[in-house]
XYZ file of N, CA and C in Angstrom:
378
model
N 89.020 68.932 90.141
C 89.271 70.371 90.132
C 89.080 70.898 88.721
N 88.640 71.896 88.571
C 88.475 72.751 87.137
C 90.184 72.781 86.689
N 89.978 72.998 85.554
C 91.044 73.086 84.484
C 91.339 74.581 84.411
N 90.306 75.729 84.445
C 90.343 76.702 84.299
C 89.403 77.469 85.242
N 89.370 77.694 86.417
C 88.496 78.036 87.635
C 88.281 79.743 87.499
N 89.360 80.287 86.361
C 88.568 81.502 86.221
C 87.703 82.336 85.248
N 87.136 80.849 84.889
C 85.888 80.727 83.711
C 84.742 80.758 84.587
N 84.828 80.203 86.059
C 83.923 80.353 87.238
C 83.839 81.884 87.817
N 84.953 82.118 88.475
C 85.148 82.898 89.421
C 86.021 84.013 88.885
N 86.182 85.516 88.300
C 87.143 85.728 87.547
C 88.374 86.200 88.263
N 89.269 85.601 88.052
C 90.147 86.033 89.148
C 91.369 84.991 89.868
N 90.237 84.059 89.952
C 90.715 82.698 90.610
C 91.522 81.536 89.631
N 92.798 81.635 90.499
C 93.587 80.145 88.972
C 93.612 79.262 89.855
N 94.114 78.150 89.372
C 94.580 77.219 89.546
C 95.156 76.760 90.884
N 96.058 77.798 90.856
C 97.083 77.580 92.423
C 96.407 78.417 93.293
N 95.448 79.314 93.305
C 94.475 79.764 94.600
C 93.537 78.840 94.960
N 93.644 77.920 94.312
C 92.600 76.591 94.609
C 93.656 75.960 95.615
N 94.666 75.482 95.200
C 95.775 74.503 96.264
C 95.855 75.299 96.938
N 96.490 76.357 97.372
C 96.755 76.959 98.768
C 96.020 77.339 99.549
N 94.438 78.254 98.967
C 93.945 78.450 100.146
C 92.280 77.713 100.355
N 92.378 77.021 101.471
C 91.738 76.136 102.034
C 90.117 76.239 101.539
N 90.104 77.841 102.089
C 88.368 78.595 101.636
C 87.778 78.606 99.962
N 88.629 78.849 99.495
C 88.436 79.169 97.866
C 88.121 77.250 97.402
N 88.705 76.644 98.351
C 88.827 75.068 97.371
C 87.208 74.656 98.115
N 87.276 75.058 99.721
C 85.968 74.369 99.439
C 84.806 75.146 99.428
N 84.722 76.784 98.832
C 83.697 77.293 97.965
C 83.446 76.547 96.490
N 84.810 76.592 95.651
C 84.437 75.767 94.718
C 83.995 73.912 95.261
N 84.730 73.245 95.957
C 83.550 72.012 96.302
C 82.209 72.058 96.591
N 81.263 73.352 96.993
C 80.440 73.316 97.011
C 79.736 73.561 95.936
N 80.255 74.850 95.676
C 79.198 75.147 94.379
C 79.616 74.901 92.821
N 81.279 74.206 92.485
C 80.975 73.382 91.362
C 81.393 72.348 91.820
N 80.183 71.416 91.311
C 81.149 69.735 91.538
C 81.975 69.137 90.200
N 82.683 68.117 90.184
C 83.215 67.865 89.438
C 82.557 67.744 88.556
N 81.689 67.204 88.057
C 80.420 66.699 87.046
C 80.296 67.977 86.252
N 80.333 68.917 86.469
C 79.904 70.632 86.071
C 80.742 71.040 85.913
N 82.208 70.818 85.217
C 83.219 70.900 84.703
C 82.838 71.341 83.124
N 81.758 70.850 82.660
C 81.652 72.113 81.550
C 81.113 72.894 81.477
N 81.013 74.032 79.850
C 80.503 75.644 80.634
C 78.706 75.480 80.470
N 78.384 75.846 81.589
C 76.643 75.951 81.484
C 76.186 76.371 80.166
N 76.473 76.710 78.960
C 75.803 77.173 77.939
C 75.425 76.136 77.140
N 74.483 75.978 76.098
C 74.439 75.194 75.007
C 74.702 75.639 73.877
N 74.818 75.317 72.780
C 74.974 76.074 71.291
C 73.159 75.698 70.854
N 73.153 76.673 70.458
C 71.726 76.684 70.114
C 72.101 77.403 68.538
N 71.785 76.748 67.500
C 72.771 76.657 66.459
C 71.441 76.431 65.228
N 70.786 76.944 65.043
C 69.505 77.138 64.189
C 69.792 76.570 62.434
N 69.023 75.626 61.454
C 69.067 75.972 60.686
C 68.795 77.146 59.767
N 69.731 77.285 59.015
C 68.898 78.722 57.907
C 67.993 77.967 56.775
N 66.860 78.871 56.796
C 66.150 78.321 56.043
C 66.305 78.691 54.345
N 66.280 77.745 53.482
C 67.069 77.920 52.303
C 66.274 79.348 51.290
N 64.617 78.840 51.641
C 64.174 80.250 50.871
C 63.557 81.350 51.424
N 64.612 82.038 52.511
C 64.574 83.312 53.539
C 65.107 84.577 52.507
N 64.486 85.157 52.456
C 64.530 86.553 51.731
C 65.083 87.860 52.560
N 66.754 88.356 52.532
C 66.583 89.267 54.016
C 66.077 90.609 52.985
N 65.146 91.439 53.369
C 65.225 92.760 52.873
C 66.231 93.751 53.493
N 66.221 94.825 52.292
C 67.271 96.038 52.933
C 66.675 96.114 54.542
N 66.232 96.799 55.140
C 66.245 97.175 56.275
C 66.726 96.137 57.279
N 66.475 94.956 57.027
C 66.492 94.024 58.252
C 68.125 93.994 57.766
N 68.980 94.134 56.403
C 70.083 93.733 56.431
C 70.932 94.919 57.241
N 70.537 95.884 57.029
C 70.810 97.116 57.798
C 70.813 97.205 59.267
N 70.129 96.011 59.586
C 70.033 96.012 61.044
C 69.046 97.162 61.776
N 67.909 97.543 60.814
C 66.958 98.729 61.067
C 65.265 97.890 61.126
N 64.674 97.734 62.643
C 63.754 97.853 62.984
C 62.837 98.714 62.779
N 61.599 98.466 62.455
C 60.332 99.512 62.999
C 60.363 100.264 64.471
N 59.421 101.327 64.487
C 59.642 101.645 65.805
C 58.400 102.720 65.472
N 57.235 103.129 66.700
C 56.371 103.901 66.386
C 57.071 105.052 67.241
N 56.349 105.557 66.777
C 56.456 107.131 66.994
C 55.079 108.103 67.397
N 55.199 109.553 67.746
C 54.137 110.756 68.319
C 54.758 111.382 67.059
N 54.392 112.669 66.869
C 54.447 113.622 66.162
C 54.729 114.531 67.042
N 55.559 115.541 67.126
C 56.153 116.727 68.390
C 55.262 117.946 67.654
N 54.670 118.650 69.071
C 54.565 119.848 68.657
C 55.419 120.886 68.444
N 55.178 122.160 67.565
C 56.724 122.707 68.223
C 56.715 123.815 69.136
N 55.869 123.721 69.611
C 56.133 123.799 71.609
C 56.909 123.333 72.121
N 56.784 122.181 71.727
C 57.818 121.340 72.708
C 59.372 121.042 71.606
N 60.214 122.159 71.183
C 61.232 122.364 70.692
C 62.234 122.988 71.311
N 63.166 122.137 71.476
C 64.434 123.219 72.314
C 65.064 122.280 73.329
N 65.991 122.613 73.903
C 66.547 121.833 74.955
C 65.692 121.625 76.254
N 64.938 121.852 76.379
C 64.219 122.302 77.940
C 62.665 121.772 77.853
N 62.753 121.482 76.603
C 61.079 121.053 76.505
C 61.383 119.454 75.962
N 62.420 119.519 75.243
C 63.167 117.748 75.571
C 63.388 116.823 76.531
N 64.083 117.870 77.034
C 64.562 117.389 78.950
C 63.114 116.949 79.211
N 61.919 118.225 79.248
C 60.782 117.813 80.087
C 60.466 116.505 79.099
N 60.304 116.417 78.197
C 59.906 114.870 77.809
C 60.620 113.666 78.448
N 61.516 113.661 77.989
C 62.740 112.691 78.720
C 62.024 112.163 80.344
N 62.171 113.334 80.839
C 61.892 113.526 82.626
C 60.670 112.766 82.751
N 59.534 113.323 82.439
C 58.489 113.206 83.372
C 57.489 112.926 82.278
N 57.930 112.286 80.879
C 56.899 111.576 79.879
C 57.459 110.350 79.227
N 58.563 110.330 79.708
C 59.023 108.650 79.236
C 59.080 108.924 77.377
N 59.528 109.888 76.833
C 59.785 110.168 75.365
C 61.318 110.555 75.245
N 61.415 109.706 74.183
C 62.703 110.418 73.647
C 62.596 111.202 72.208
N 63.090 112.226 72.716
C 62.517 113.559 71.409
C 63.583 112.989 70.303
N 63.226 113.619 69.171
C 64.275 113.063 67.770
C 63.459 114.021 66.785
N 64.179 113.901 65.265
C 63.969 114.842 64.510
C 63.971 113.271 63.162
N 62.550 113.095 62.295
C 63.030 112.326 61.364
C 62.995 113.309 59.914
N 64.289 113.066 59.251
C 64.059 114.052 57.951
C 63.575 113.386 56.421
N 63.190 113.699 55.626
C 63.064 113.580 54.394
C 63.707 112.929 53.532
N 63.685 113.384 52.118
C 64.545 113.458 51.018
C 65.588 114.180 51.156
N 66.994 112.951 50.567
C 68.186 114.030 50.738
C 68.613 113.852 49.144
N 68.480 114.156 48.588
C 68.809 113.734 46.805
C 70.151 113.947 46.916
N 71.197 115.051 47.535
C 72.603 114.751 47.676
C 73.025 113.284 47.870
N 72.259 112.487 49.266
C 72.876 111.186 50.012
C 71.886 110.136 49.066
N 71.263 110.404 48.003
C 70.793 109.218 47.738
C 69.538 108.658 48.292
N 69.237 109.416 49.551
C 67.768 108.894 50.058
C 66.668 109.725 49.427
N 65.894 108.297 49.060
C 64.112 108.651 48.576
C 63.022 109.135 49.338
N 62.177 110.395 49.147
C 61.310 110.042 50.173
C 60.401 111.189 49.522
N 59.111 111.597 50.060
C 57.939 111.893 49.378
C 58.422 113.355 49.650
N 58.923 113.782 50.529
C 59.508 115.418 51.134
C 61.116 115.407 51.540
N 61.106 116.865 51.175
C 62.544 117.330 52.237
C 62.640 117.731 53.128
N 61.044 117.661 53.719
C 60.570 118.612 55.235
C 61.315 117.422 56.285
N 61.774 118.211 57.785
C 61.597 117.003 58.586
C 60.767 117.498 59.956
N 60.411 116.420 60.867
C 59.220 116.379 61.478
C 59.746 115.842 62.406
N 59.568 116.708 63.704
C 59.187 116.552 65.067
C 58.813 115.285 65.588
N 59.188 114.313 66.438
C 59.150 112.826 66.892
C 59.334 112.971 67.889
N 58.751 112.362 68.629
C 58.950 111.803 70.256
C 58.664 110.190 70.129
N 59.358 109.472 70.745
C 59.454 107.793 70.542
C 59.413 107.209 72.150
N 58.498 106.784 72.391
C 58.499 105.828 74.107
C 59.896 105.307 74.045
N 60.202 105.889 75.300
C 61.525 105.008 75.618
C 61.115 103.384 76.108
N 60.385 102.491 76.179
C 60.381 101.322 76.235
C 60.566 100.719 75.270
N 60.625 101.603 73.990
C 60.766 100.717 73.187
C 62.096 101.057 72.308
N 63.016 101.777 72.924
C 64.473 102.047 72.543
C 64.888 100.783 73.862
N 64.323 100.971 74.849
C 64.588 99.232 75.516
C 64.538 98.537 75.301
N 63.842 98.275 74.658
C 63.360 96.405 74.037
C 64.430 96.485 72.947
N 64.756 97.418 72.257
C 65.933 97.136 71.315
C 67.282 96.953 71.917
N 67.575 97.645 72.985
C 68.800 97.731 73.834
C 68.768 96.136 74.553
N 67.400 95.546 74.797
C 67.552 94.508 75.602
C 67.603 93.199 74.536
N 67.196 93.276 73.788
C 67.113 92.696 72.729
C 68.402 92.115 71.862
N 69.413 93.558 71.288
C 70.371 93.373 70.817
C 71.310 93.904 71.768
């Protein structure tokens, strides 16, 4: 019998195994004793000694491409229609902020639309 049966099943202890008949022989079927430990492995990587992290990756900040928005398509309603029926997620990237410390060639900011498959692959990812 498992030691801890609601590492299997969540819900299920110990003494719902002894009393009721069904639960003991669901678990006889589908764990056998042998499979008493947890299906995972540690997959436990060396670090490699001369790995360089740069700012962004320490930041936890990916690449990601981007469209350029017209500004037609500005406003709540011309977002939505992206969202809807173009698979974009609208966004605004800005400039130089010399208050916050960020560098950048302008203080203009610019209209973006970004494929949502690839705000997925980050969501599925991390």
């Amino acid at each position: 019998a498992l030691e801890n049966p609601g590492l299997r099943v969540q819900g299920v202890t110990h003494e719902d195994i002894l009393t009721n008949p069904k639960i003991a022989a669901f678990y006889a079927a589908n764990f056998p004793p042998e499979d008493d430990e947890p299906y995972y492995e540690d997959y436990i990587e060396e670090e490699d000694p001369n790995f360089v992290m740069d700012d962004a990756r320490k930041y936890n900040i990916r690449e990601m491409s981007c469209y350029p928005r017209e500004d037609r398509h500005r406003g709540t309603h011309a977002s939505n229609w992206l969202r809807e029926t173009q698979g974009l997620i609208p966004g605004i990237v800005y400039g130089r902020d010399d208050a916050r410390g960020i560098t950048g060639a302008s203080k203009d900011s610019r209209l973006i639309s970004t494929p949502f498959n690839q705000f997925q692959r980050e969501r599925d990812l991390y």
